[in-house]
Amino acid sequence: SLSTSGTQGFGWFAALLAAVVVGAMAGGVQGFAITRLKVPPFVVTLGGLTVFRGLTLTISNGGPISGFDASMRWFGTGLIGPVPVPAIIFAAAAILCHIVLRYTRYGRAVYAVGGNAEAARLSGLRVDRILISVYVIVGFFAGLAAFVLSARLNSSEAVAGIGYELTVISAVVIGGTSLFGGIGSVGGTVVGAALIGVLQNGLQFNNVSSYTQSIVIGLILILAVAFDRWLKSRVRR
């Protein structure tokens, strides 16, 4: 995260802007590599994870940057009435994405490309542009999440969020999204994230080590993907 702007006297808005712009640019670069250079998405995103983490380690000299002002910390720890600000940001983002995917032409195009990119191309959709835009949007929200996490922890460092990618994929798959594209919903993803959160809290409450928690999450992901493949095979029959 480039939320370090919050320690340099620029204020929370500059920190937020830096985080989402850099996130969107990172997503755009990966989308370009996938659509124009024809590199497999898994390779690009895995390589991007390593490259961007290395860049942040270089910029921060491998250490955390902390001491954000109160206005920025409010986005991570503040309340609006009884509701935490991060929960409000999450709900707003989920509602916005749900509306876009469910009720707009762009959302239908995203589903079409995810389901069958070649068929979408033959029907006249600009598949490459849609794919790049999706990666830009994902990068934007990754930057927003980094900003909120930094504000909550009052610290920003390259190693923050390690392992989140597995948790996120598990939540998405449990929520009914197919890893093979074309199927899924924001509502299902929210439910999946809630279930993963409840599971992790339950394991922590019972003093289960973080290592064992990783094993459990990994097994859940494998089972969820296997179930998804089984359902697809049943539908084809």
Coordinates of N, CA and C in Angstrom, one line a residue:
S1 N 0.8 -1.2 0.0 CA 0.0 0.0 0.0 C 0.9 1.2 0.0
L2 N 0.4 2.3 -0.7 CA 1.1 3.5 -0.7 C 0.4 4.5 0.3
S3 N -0.2 3.9 1.3 CA -0.9 4.7 2.3 C 0.1 5.5 3.1
T4 N 1.4 5.3 2.9 CA 2.4 6.0 3.6 C 2.3 7.5 3.4
S5 N 1.5 8.0 2.5 CA 1.2 9.4 2.3 C 0.6 10.0 3.6
G6 N 0.0 9.1 4.3 CA -0.6 9.6 5.6 C 0.4 10.0 6.6
T7 N 1.6 9.7 6.5 CA 2.6 10.0 7.5 C 3.4 11.2 7.0
Q8 N 3.2 11.7 5.8 CA 4.0 12.8 5.2 C 3.3 14.1 5.2
G9 N 2.2 14.2 5.9 CA 1.5 15.5 6.0 C 0.6 15.8 4.9
F10 N 0.3 14.8 4.0 CA -0.6 15.0 2.8 C -2.0 14.8 3.2
G11 N -2.3 14.1 4.3 CA -3.6 13.8 4.7 C -4.2 12.5 4.2
W12 N -5.4 12.1 4.7 CA -5.9 10.9 4.3 C -6.3 10.8 2.9
F13 N -6.8 11.9 2.3 CA -7.2 11.9 0.9 C -6.1 11.5 -0.1
A14 N -4.9 12.1 0.2 CA -3.8 11.8 -0.7 C -3.4 10.3 -0.5
A15 N -3.5 9.8 0.7 CA -3.1 8.4 1.0 C -4.1 7.5 0.2
L16 N -5.4 7.8 0.3 CA -6.4 7.0 -0.3 C -6.2 7.1 -1.8
L17 N -6.0 8.3 -2.4 CA -5.8 8.4 -3.8 C -4.6 7.6 -4.3
A18 N -3.5 7.7 -3.6 CA -2.3 7.0 -4.0 C -2.6 5.5 -4.0
A19 N -3.3 5.0 -2.9 CA -3.5 3.5 -2.8 C -4.4 3.0 -4.0
V20 N -5.5 3.7 -4.3 CA -6.4 3.2 -5.3 C -5.9 3.4 -6.7
V21 N -5.2 4.5 -6.9 CA -4.6 4.7 -8.3 C -3.5 3.7 -8.6
V22 N -2.6 3.5 -7.6 CA -1.5 2.5 -7.8 C -2.1 1.1 -8.0
G23 N -3.2 0.8 -7.2 CA -3.8 -0.5 -7.3 C -4.4 -0.7 -8.7
A24 N -5.1 0.3 -9.1 CA -5.8 0.3 -10.5 C -4.7 0.1 -11.6
M25 N -3.6 0.9 -11.4 CA -2.5 0.8 -12.4 C -1.9 -0.6 -12.4
A26 N -1.7 -1.2 -11.3 CA -1.2 -2.6 -11.2 C -2.1 -3.6 -11.8
G27 N -3.4 -3.4 -11.6 CA -4.4 -4.3 -12.2 C -4.4 -4.1 -13.7
G28 N -4.3 -2.9 -14.2 CA -4.2 -2.6 -15.6 C -3.0 -3.2 -16.3
V29 N -1.9 -3.2 -15.7 CA -0.7 -3.8 -16.2 C -0.8 -5.3 -16.4
Q30 N -1.4 -5.9 -15.3 CA -1.6 -7.3 -15.4 C -2.7 -7.7 -16.5
G31 N -3.7 -6.9 -16.6 CA -4.7 -7.1 -17.6 C -4.1 -7.0 -19.0
F32 N -3.2 -6.1 -19.2 CA -2.5 -5.9 -20.5 C -1.7 -7.1 -20.8
A33 N -1.0 -7.6 -19.8 CA -0.1 -8.8 -20.0 C -0.9 -10.0 -20.4
I34 N -2.1 -10.1 -19.8 CA -2.9 -11.3 -20.1 C -3.6 -11.2 -21.5
T35 N -4.1 -10.0 -21.8 CA -4.8 -9.9 -23.1 C -3.9 -9.7 -24.3
R36 N -2.9 -8.9 -24.1 CA -2.0 -8.5 -25.2 C -0.8 -9.5 -25.4
L37 N -0.2 -9.8 -24.3 CA 1.0 -10.7 -24.3 C 0.6 -12.2 -24.3
K38 N -0.7 -12.5 -24.0 CA -1.2 -13.8 -24.0 C -0.6 -14.7 -22.9
V39 N -0.2 -14.1 -21.8 CA 0.4 -14.9 -20.7 C -0.8 -15.4 -19.8
P40 N -0.8 -16.7 -19.4 CA -1.9 -17.2 -18.6 C -2.2 -16.3 -17.4
P41 N -3.4 -16.1 -17.0 CA -3.8 -15.2 -15.9 C -3.1 -15.7 -14.6
F42 N -3.1 -17.0 -14.3 CA -2.5 -17.5 -13.1 C -1.0 -17.1 -13.0
V43 N -0.3 -17.2 -14.1 CA 1.1 -16.9 -14.1 C 1.3 -15.3 -13.9
V44 N 0.5 -14.5 -14.6 CA 0.6 -13.1 -14.4 C 0.3 -12.6 -13.0
T45 N -0.8 -13.1 -12.4 CA -1.2 -12.7 -11.1 C -0.2 -13.2 -10.0
L46 N 0.3 -14.4 -10.2 CA 1.2 -14.9 -9.2 C 2.5 -14.1 -9.4
G47 N 3.0 -13.9 -10.6 CA 4.2 -13.1 -10.8 C 4.0 -11.7 -10.3
G48 N 2.8 -11.1 -10.6 CA 2.6 -9.8 -10.1 C 2.6 -9.7 -8.6
L49 N 2.1 -10.7 -7.9 CA 2.1 -10.7 -6.5 C 3.6 -10.6 -6.0
T50 N 4.5 -11.3 -6.6 CA 5.9 -11.3 -6.2 C 6.5 -10.0 -6.6
V51 N 6.3 -9.5 -7.8 CA 6.9 -8.2 -8.2 C 6.5 -7.1 -7.4
F52 N 5.2 -6.9 -7.1 CA 4.7 -5.7 -6.4 C 5.1 -5.8 -4.9
R53 N 5.1 -7.0 -4.4 CA 5.6 -7.1 -3.0 C 7.1 -6.7 -2.9
G54 N 7.8 -7.2 -3.9 CA 9.2 -6.8 -3.9 C 9.4 -5.3 -4.1
L55 N 8.6 -4.6 -4.9 CA 8.7 -3.2 -5.0 C 8.4 -2.5 -3.7
T56 N 7.3 -2.9 -3.0 CA 7.0 -2.3 -1.8 C 8.1 -2.5 -0.7
L57 N 8.7 -3.7 -0.7 CA 9.8 -3.9 0.2 C 10.9 -3.0 -0.1
T58 N 11.2 -2.8 -1.4 CA 12.3 -1.9 -1.8 C 12.0 -0.5 -1.4
I59 N 10.8 0.0 -1.7 CA 10.4 1.4 -1.3 C 10.5 1.7 0.2
S60 N 10.0 0.7 0.9 CA 9.9 0.8 2.4 C 11.2 0.4 3.1
N61 N 12.2 -0.1 2.4 CA 13.4 -0.6 3.0 C 13.1 -1.8 3.9
G62 N 12.0 -2.5 3.6 CA 11.7 -3.8 4.3 C 11.1 -3.6 5.6
G63 N 10.8 -2.3 6.0 CA 10.2 -2.1 7.3 C 8.8 -1.5 7.3
P64 N 8.1 -1.5 8.4 CA 6.8 -0.8 8.4 C 6.9 0.7 8.5
I65 N 5.8 1.3 8.0 CA 5.7 2.8 8.1 C 4.5 3.0 8.9
S66 N 4.6 3.8 10.0 CA 3.5 3.9 10.9 C 3.4 5.4 11.4
G67 N 2.4 5.7 12.2 CA 2.2 7.0 12.7 C 1.3 7.9 11.9
F68 N 0.2 7.3 11.4 CA -0.8 8.0 10.6 C -1.6 9.0 11.4
D69 N -2.0 10.1 10.8 CA -2.8 11.1 11.6 C -4.2 10.5 11.9
A70 N -4.9 11.2 12.8 CA -6.2 10.7 13.3 C -7.2 10.6 12.2
S71 N -7.2 11.5 11.3 CA -8.2 11.5 10.2 C -8.1 10.3 9.4
M72 N -6.9 9.8 9.2 CA -6.8 8.5 8.4 C -7.1 7.3 9.2
R73 N -6.7 7.3 10.5 CA -7.0 6.2 11.3 C -8.5 6.0 11.5
W74 N -9.3 7.0 11.4 CA -10.7 7.0 11.5 C -11.3 6.0 10.5
F75 N -10.7 5.9 9.3 CA -11.3 4.9 8.3 C -11.1 3.5 8.7
G76 N -10.2 3.2 9.7 CA -10.0 1.9 10.1 C -10.6 1.5 11.4
T77 N -10.7 2.6 12.3 CA -11.2 2.3 13.6 C -12.4 3.1 14.1
G78 N -12.8 4.0 13.2 CA -13.9 4.9 13.6 C -15.3 4.3 13.5
L79 N -16.3 5.0 14.1 CA -17.6 4.5 14.1 C -18.6 5.5 13.6
I80 N -19.6 5.1 12.9 CA -20.7 6.0 12.5 C -21.9 5.4 13.2
G81 N -22.3 6.0 14.3 CA -23.3 5.4 15.2 C -22.6 4.2 15.8
P82 N -23.3 3.0 15.8 CA -22.7 1.8 16.4 C -22.0 1.0 15.3
V83 N -21.9 1.5 14.1 CA -21.4 0.7 13.0 C -19.9 1.1 12.7
P84 N -19.0 0.1 12.6 CA -17.6 0.5 12.3 C -17.5 1.0 10.8
V85 N -16.7 1.9 10.6 CA -16.5 2.5 9.3 C -16.0 1.5 8.3
P86 N -15.1 0.6 8.6 CA -14.7 -0.5 7.6 C -15.9 -1.3 7.1
A87 N -16.9 -1.6 8.0 CA -18.1 -2.3 7.7 C -18.9 -1.5 6.7
I88 N -19.0 -0.2 6.9 CA -19.8 0.6 6.0 C -19.1 0.7 4.6
I89 N -17.8 0.8 4.6 CA -17.1 0.8 3.3 C -17.3 -0.5 2.6
F90 N -17.2 -1.6 3.3 CA -17.4 -2.9 2.7 C -18.8 -3.0 2.1
A91 N -19.8 -2.6 2.9 CA -21.2 -2.7 2.4 C -21.4 -1.9 1.2
A92 N -20.9 -0.6 1.2 CA -21.1 0.3 0.1 C -20.4 -0.3 -1.2
A93 N -19.2 -0.9 -1.0 CA -18.6 -1.5 -2.2 C -19.3 -2.7 -2.7
A94 N -19.9 -3.5 -1.8 CA -20.6 -4.7 -2.2 C -21.9 -4.4 -2.9
I95 N -22.6 -3.4 -2.4 CA -23.9 -2.9 -3.0 C -23.6 -2.4 -4.4
L96 N -22.5 -1.5 -4.5 CA -22.2 -0.9 -5.8 C -21.9 -2.0 -6.9
C97 N -21.0 -3.0 -6.5 CA -20.7 -4.1 -7.4 C -21.9 -4.9 -7.7
H98 N -22.7 -5.2 -6.8 CA -24.0 -6.0 -7.1 C -24.8 -5.3 -8.1
I99 N -25.0 -4.0 -8.0 CA -25.8 -3.2 -8.9 C -25.2 -3.2 -10.3
V100 N -23.9 -3.0 -10.4 CA -23.2 -3.0 -11.7 C -23.3 -4.4 -12.3
L101 N -23.1 -5.5 -11.6 CA -23.1 -6.8 -12.2 C -24.5 -7.2 -12.6
R102 N -25.5 -6.9 -11.8 CA -26.8 -7.4 -11.9 C -27.7 -6.6 -12.9
Y103 N -27.5 -5.3 -12.9 CA -28.4 -4.4 -13.6 C -27.8 -3.6 -14.8
T104 N -26.6 -3.8 -15.1 CA -26.0 -2.9 -16.2 C -25.5 -3.8 -17.3
R105 N -25.4 -3.2 -18.5 CA -24.9 -3.9 -19.7 C -23.5 -4.4 -19.5
Y106 N -22.7 -3.6 -18.8 CA -21.3 -3.9 -18.5 C -21.3 -5.2 -17.7
G107 N -22.1 -5.3 -16.7 CA -22.2 -6.5 -15.8 C -22.5 -7.7 -16.6
R108 N -23.5 -7.6 -17.5 CA -23.8 -8.8 -18.3 C -22.7 -9.2 -19.2
A109 N -21.9 -8.2 -19.7 CA -20.8 -8.5 -20.6 C -19.7 -9.2 -19.8
V110 N -19.5 -8.8 -18.5 CA -18.5 -9.5 -17.7 C -18.9 -11.0 -17.5
Y111 N -20.1 -11.2 -17.2 CA -20.6 -12.6 -17.1 C -20.4 -13.4 -18.4
A112 N -20.7 -12.8 -19.5 CA -20.6 -13.4 -20.8 C -19.1 -13.8 -21.1
V113 N -18.2 -12.8 -20.8 CA -16.8 -13.1 -21.1 C -16.3 -14.2 -20.1
G114 N -16.7 -14.2 -18.9 CA -16.3 -15.2 -17.9 C -16.8 -16.6 -18.3
G115 N -18.0 -16.6 -18.9 CA -18.6 -17.9 -19.2 C -18.0 -18.5 -20.5
N116 N -17.8 -17.7 -21.5 CA -17.2 -18.2 -22.7 C -16.6 -17.0 -23.5
A117 N -15.3 -16.8 -23.4 CA -14.7 -15.6 -24.0 C -14.8 -15.6 -25.5
E118 N -14.7 -16.7 -26.1 CA -14.7 -16.8 -27.6 C -16.1 -16.5 -28.1
A119 N -17.1 -17.1 -27.4 CA -18.5 -16.8 -27.8 C -18.9 -15.3 -27.6
A120 N -18.3 -14.7 -26.6 CA -18.6 -13.3 -26.3 C -17.9 -12.5 -27.4
R121 N -16.7 -12.9 -27.9 CA -16.0 -12.2 -28.9 C -16.8 -12.3 -30.3
L122 N -17.4 -13.4 -30.5 CA -18.1 -13.6 -31.8 C -19.4 -12.9 -31.7
S123 N -19.9 -12.6 -30.5 CA -21.2 -11.8 -30.4 C -21.0 -10.3 -30.5
G124 N -19.7 -9.9 -30.6 CA -19.4 -8.5 -30.8 C -18.8 -7.8 -29.6
L125 N -18.7 -8.5 -28.5 CA -18.1 -7.9 -27.3 C -16.6 -7.7 -27.4
R126 N -16.1 -6.6 -26.9 CA -14.7 -6.3 -26.9 C -14.0 -7.0 -25.7
V127 N -13.7 -8.2 -25.9 CA -13.3 -9.1 -24.8 C -12.1 -8.5 -24.1
D128 N -11.1 -8.1 -24.8 CA -9.8 -7.7 -24.2 C -10.1 -6.4 -23.3
R129 N -10.8 -5.5 -23.8 CA -11.1 -4.3 -23.1 C -11.9 -4.6 -21.8
I130 N -12.8 -5.5 -21.9 CA -13.6 -5.9 -20.7 C -12.7 -6.6 -19.7
L131 N -11.8 -7.5 -20.1 CA -10.9 -8.1 -19.2 C -10.0 -7.1 -18.5
I132 N -9.4 -6.2 -19.3 CA -8.5 -5.2 -18.7 C -9.2 -4.4 -17.7
S133 N -10.5 -4.0 -18.0 CA -11.3 -3.2 -17.1 C -11.5 -3.9 -15.8
V134 N -11.8 -5.2 -15.9 CA -12.0 -6.0 -14.7 C -10.8 -6.0 -13.8
Y135 N -9.6 -6.2 -14.4 CA -8.4 -6.2 -13.6 C -8.1 -4.8 -13.0
V136 N -8.5 -3.7 -13.7 CA -8.3 -2.4 -13.2 C -9.2 -2.2 -11.9
I137 N -10.5 -2.7 -12.1 CA -11.4 -2.5 -11.0 C -11.0 -3.3 -9.8
V138 N -10.5 -4.6 -10.0 CA -10.0 -5.4 -8.9 C -8.8 -4.7 -8.2
G139 N -7.9 -4.1 -9.0 CA -6.8 -3.4 -8.4 C -7.2 -2.2 -7.6
F140 N -8.2 -1.5 -8.1 CA -8.8 -0.4 -7.4 C -9.3 -0.8 -6.0
F141 N -10.0 -1.9 -5.9 CA -10.6 -2.3 -4.7 C -9.5 -2.9 -3.8
A142 N -8.4 -3.5 -4.4 CA -7.3 -4.0 -3.6 C -6.6 -2.8 -2.9
G143 N -6.5 -1.7 -3.7 CA -5.9 -0.5 -3.1 C -6.7 0.1 -2.0
L144 N -8.1 0.1 -2.2 CA -9.0 0.6 -1.1 C -8.9 -0.3 0.1
A145 N -8.8 -1.6 -0.1 CA -8.6 -2.5 1.1 C -7.3 -2.3 1.8
A146 N -6.3 -2.0 1.1 CA -4.9 -1.8 1.7 C -5.0 -0.5 2.5
F147 N -5.7 0.5 2.0 CA -5.9 1.8 2.7 C -6.6 1.6 4.0
V148 N -7.7 0.8 4.0 CA -8.5 0.6 5.2 C -7.7 -0.3 6.2
L149 N -7.0 -1.3 5.7 CA -6.1 -2.1 6.6 C -5.0 -1.3 7.2
S150 N -4.4 -0.5 6.5 CA -3.3 0.4 7.0 C -3.9 1.3 8.1
A151 N -5.1 1.9 7.8 CA -5.7 2.8 8.8 C -6.0 2.0 10.0
R152 N -6.5 0.8 9.9 CA -6.9 0.0 11.1 C -5.7 -0.3 11.9
L153 N -4.6 -0.7 11.3 CA -3.4 -1.1 12.0 C -2.5 0.0 12.4
N154 N -2.8 1.2 11.8 CA -1.9 2.4 12.0 C -0.5 2.0 11.6
S155 N -0.4 1.2 10.5 CA 0.9 0.8 10.0 C 0.7 0.3 8.6
S156 N 1.7 0.5 7.8 CA 1.7 0.0 6.4 C 3.0 -0.7 6.1
E157 N 2.9 -2.0 5.7 CA 4.2 -2.7 5.4 C 3.9 -3.7 4.3
A158 N 4.9 -4.1 3.6 CA 4.8 -5.0 2.4 C 4.3 -6.4 2.8
V159 N 4.6 -6.8 4.0 CA 4.2 -8.2 4.4 C 2.8 -8.2 5.0
A160 N 2.1 -7.1 5.1 CA 0.7 -7.1 5.6 C -0.1 -7.8 4.5
G161 N -1.0 -8.7 5.0 CA -2.0 -9.3 4.1 C -1.4 -10.6 3.5
I162 N -0.3 -11.1 3.9 CA 0.2 -12.3 3.4 C -0.7 -13.5 3.7
G163 N -1.1 -14.2 2.8 CA -2.0 -15.3 3.0 C -3.5 -15.0 2.8
Y164 N -3.8 -13.7 2.6 CA -5.2 -13.3 2.4 C -5.7 -13.8 1.0
E165 N -4.8 -14.0 0.1 CA -5.2 -14.4 -1.3 C -5.9 -15.8 -1.2
L166 N -5.4 -16.7 -0.3 CA -6.0 -18.0 -0.2 C -7.4 -17.9 0.5
T167 N -7.5 -17.0 1.5 CA -8.7 -16.8 2.2 C -9.8 -16.2 1.3
V168 N -9.4 -15.3 0.5 CA -10.3 -14.6 -0.4 C -10.8 -15.6 -1.5
I169 N -9.9 -16.4 -2.1 CA -10.4 -17.4 -3.0 C -11.3 -18.4 -2.4
S170 N -11.0 -18.8 -1.2 CA -11.9 -19.7 -0.5 C -13.3 -19.1 -0.3
A171 N -13.3 -17.9 0.2 CA -14.6 -17.2 0.4 C -15.4 -17.1 -0.9
V172 N -14.7 -16.7 -2.0 CA -15.4 -16.6 -3.3 C -16.0 -17.9 -3.8
V173 N -15.2 -19.0 -3.6 CA -15.7 -20.3 -4.1 C -16.8 -20.8 -3.2
I174 N -16.7 -20.6 -1.9 CA -17.8 -21.1 -1.0 C -19.0 -20.3 -1.3
G175 N -18.9 -19.0 -1.7 CA -20.0 -18.2 -2.0 C -20.7 -18.6 -3.3
G176 N -20.2 -19.6 -4.1 CA -20.9 -20.0 -5.3 C -20.3 -19.6 -6.6
T177 N -19.2 -18.8 -6.5 CA -18.6 -18.4 -7.8 C -17.7 -19.5 -8.3
S178 N -17.8 -19.8 -9.6 CA -17.1 -20.8 -10.2 C -15.7 -20.3 -10.6
L179 N -14.7 -21.0 -10.3 CA -13.3 -20.6 -10.7 C -13.1 -20.7 -12.2
F180 N -14.1 -21.3 -12.9 CA -14.0 -21.5 -14.3 C -14.8 -20.5 -15.1
G181 N -15.4 -19.5 -14.4 CA -16.0 -18.4 -15.0 C -17.5 -18.5 -15.3
G182 N -18.1 -17.3 -15.4 CA -19.5 -17.2 -15.8 C -20.5 -17.4 -14.7
I183 N -20.2 -17.8 -13.6 CA -21.2 -18.1 -12.5 C -20.7 -17.4 -11.2
G184 N -21.6 -16.8 -10.5 CA -21.3 -16.2 -9.2 C -22.0 -14.9 -9.0
S185 N -22.0 -14.4 -7.7 CA -22.7 -13.2 -7.4 C -22.0 -12.5 -6.2
V186 N -22.2 -11.2 -6.1 CA -21.6 -10.5 -5.0 C -22.2 -11.0 -3.7
G187 N -23.5 -11.2 -3.7 CA -24.2 -11.6 -2.5 C -23.6 -12.9 -2.0
G188 N -23.4 -13.9 -2.9 CA -22.8 -15.2 -2.5 C -21.4 -15.0 -1.9
T189 N -20.7 -14.1 -2.5 CA -19.3 -13.8 -2.0 C -19.3 -13.3 -0.6
V190 N -20.3 -12.4 -0.4 CA -20.4 -11.8 1.0 C -20.7 -12.9 2.0
V191 N -21.6 -13.8 1.6 CA -21.9 -14.9 2.5 C -20.7 -15.8 2.7
G192 N -20.0 -16.1 1.6 CA -18.8 -16.9 1.8 C -17.7 -16.3 2.7
A193 N -17.6 -14.9 2.5 CA -16.6 -14.2 3.4 C -17.0 -14.3 4.8
A194 N -18.4 -14.2 5.1 CA -18.9 -14.2 6.5 C -18.6 -15.6 7.0
L195 N -18.9 -16.7 6.2 CA -18.7 -18.0 6.7 C -17.2 -18.3 7.1
I196 N -16.3 -17.8 6.2 CA -14.9 -18.0 6.5 C -14.5 -17.2 7.7
G197 N -15.0 -16.0 7.9 CA -14.7 -15.2 9.1 C -15.2 -15.9 10.4
V198 N -16.4 -16.5 10.3 CA -17.0 -17.2 11.5 C -16.1 -18.4 11.8
L199 N -15.7 -19.1 10.7 CA -14.8 -20.3 10.9 C -13.5 -19.9 11.5
Q200 N -12.9 -18.9 11.0 CA -11.6 -18.5 11.6 C -11.7 -18.0 13.0
N201 N -12.8 -17.2 13.3 CA -13.0 -16.8 14.7 C -13.2 -18.0 15.6
G202 N -14.0 -19.0 15.1 CA -14.2 -20.2 15.9 C -12.9 -21.0 16.2
L203 N -12.1 -21.1 15.2 CA -10.8 -21.8 15.4 C -9.9 -21.0 16.4
Q204 N -9.9 -19.7 16.3 CA -9.1 -18.9 17.2 C -9.6 -19.0 18.6
F205 N -11.0 -19.0 18.7 CA -11.6 -19.1 20.0 C -11.2 -20.4 20.7
N206 N -11.1 -21.4 19.9 CA -10.7 -22.7 20.5 C -9.2 -22.9 20.5
N207 N -8.4 -21.8 20.4 CA -7.0 -21.9 20.5 C -6.3 -22.8 19.5
V208 N -6.9 -22.8 18.3 CA -6.3 -23.6 17.2 C -5.2 -22.7 16.6
S209 N -4.0 -23.3 16.3 CA -2.9 -22.5 15.8 C -3.1 -22.0 14.4
S210 N -2.5 -20.9 14.1 CA -2.6 -20.3 12.8 C -2.2 -21.3 11.7
Y211 N -1.2 -22.1 12.0 CA -0.8 -23.1 11.0 C -1.9 -24.1 10.7
T212 N -2.6 -24.6 11.7 CA -3.7 -25.5 11.5 C -4.8 -24.8 10.8
Q213 N -5.0 -23.5 11.1 CA -6.1 -22.8 10.4 C -5.8 -22.7 8.9
S214 N -4.5 -22.5 8.5 CA -4.2 -22.5 7.1 C -4.5 -23.9 6.4
I215 N -4.2 -25.0 7.2 CA -4.6 -26.3 6.6 C -6.1 -26.4 6.4
V216 N -6.8 -26.0 7.4 CA -8.3 -26.1 7.3 C -8.8 -25.3 6.1
I217 N -8.3 -24.0 5.9 CA -8.8 -23.2 4.8 C -8.4 -23.8 3.5
G218 N -7.2 -24.3 3.4 CA -6.7 -25.0 2.2 C -7.6 -26.2 1.8
L219 N -7.9 -27.0 2.8 CA -8.8 -28.2 2.5 C -10.2 -27.7 2.1
I220 N -10.7 -26.7 2.7 CA -12.0 -26.2 2.3 C -12.0 -25.7 0.9
L221 N -10.9 -25.0 0.5 CA -10.8 -24.6 -0.9 C -10.8 -25.8 -1.9
I222 N -10.0 -26.8 -1.6 CA -9.9 -28.0 -2.4 C -11.3 -28.6 -2.6
L223 N -12.0 -28.8 -1.4 CA -13.3 -29.4 -1.5 C -14.3 -28.6 -2.2
A224 N -14.2 -27.3 -2.1 CA -15.2 -26.4 -2.8 C -15.0 -26.5 -4.3
V225 N -13.7 -26.5 -4.7 CA -13.4 -26.5 -6.1 C -13.8 -27.9 -6.7
A226 N -13.6 -29.0 -5.9 CA -14.0 -30.3 -6.4 C -15.5 -30.4 -6.5
F227 N -16.2 -29.8 -5.6 CA -17.7 -29.8 -5.7 C -18.2 -29.0 -6.9
D228 N -17.5 -27.9 -7.1 CA -17.8 -27.1 -8.3 C -17.6 -27.9 -9.6
R229 N -16.5 -28.6 -9.7 CA -16.3 -29.4 -10.9 C -17.4 -30.5 -11.0
W230 N -17.7 -31.1 -9.9 CA -18.8 -32.1 -9.9 C -20.1 -31.6 -10.4
L231 N -20.5 -30.4 -9.9 CA -21.7 -29.8 -10.4 C -21.7 -29.5 -11.9
K232 N -20.5 -29.0 -12.4 CA -20.4 -28.7 -13.8 C -20.6 -30.0 -14.6
S233 N -20.0 -31.1 -14.1 CA -20.1 -32.4 -14.9 C -21.5 -32.9 -14.9
R234 N -22.2 -32.6 -13.8 CA -23.6 -33.1 -13.8 C -24.5 -32.2 -14.7
V235 N -24.2 -30.9 -14.8 CA -24.9 -30.1 -15.7 C -24.7 -30.5 -17.2
R236 N -23.5 -30.8 -17.5 CA -23.1 -31.2 -18.9 C -23.9 -32.5 -19.3
R237 N -24.1 -33.4 -18.3 CA -24.8 -34.6 -18.7 C -26.3 -34.3 -19.0

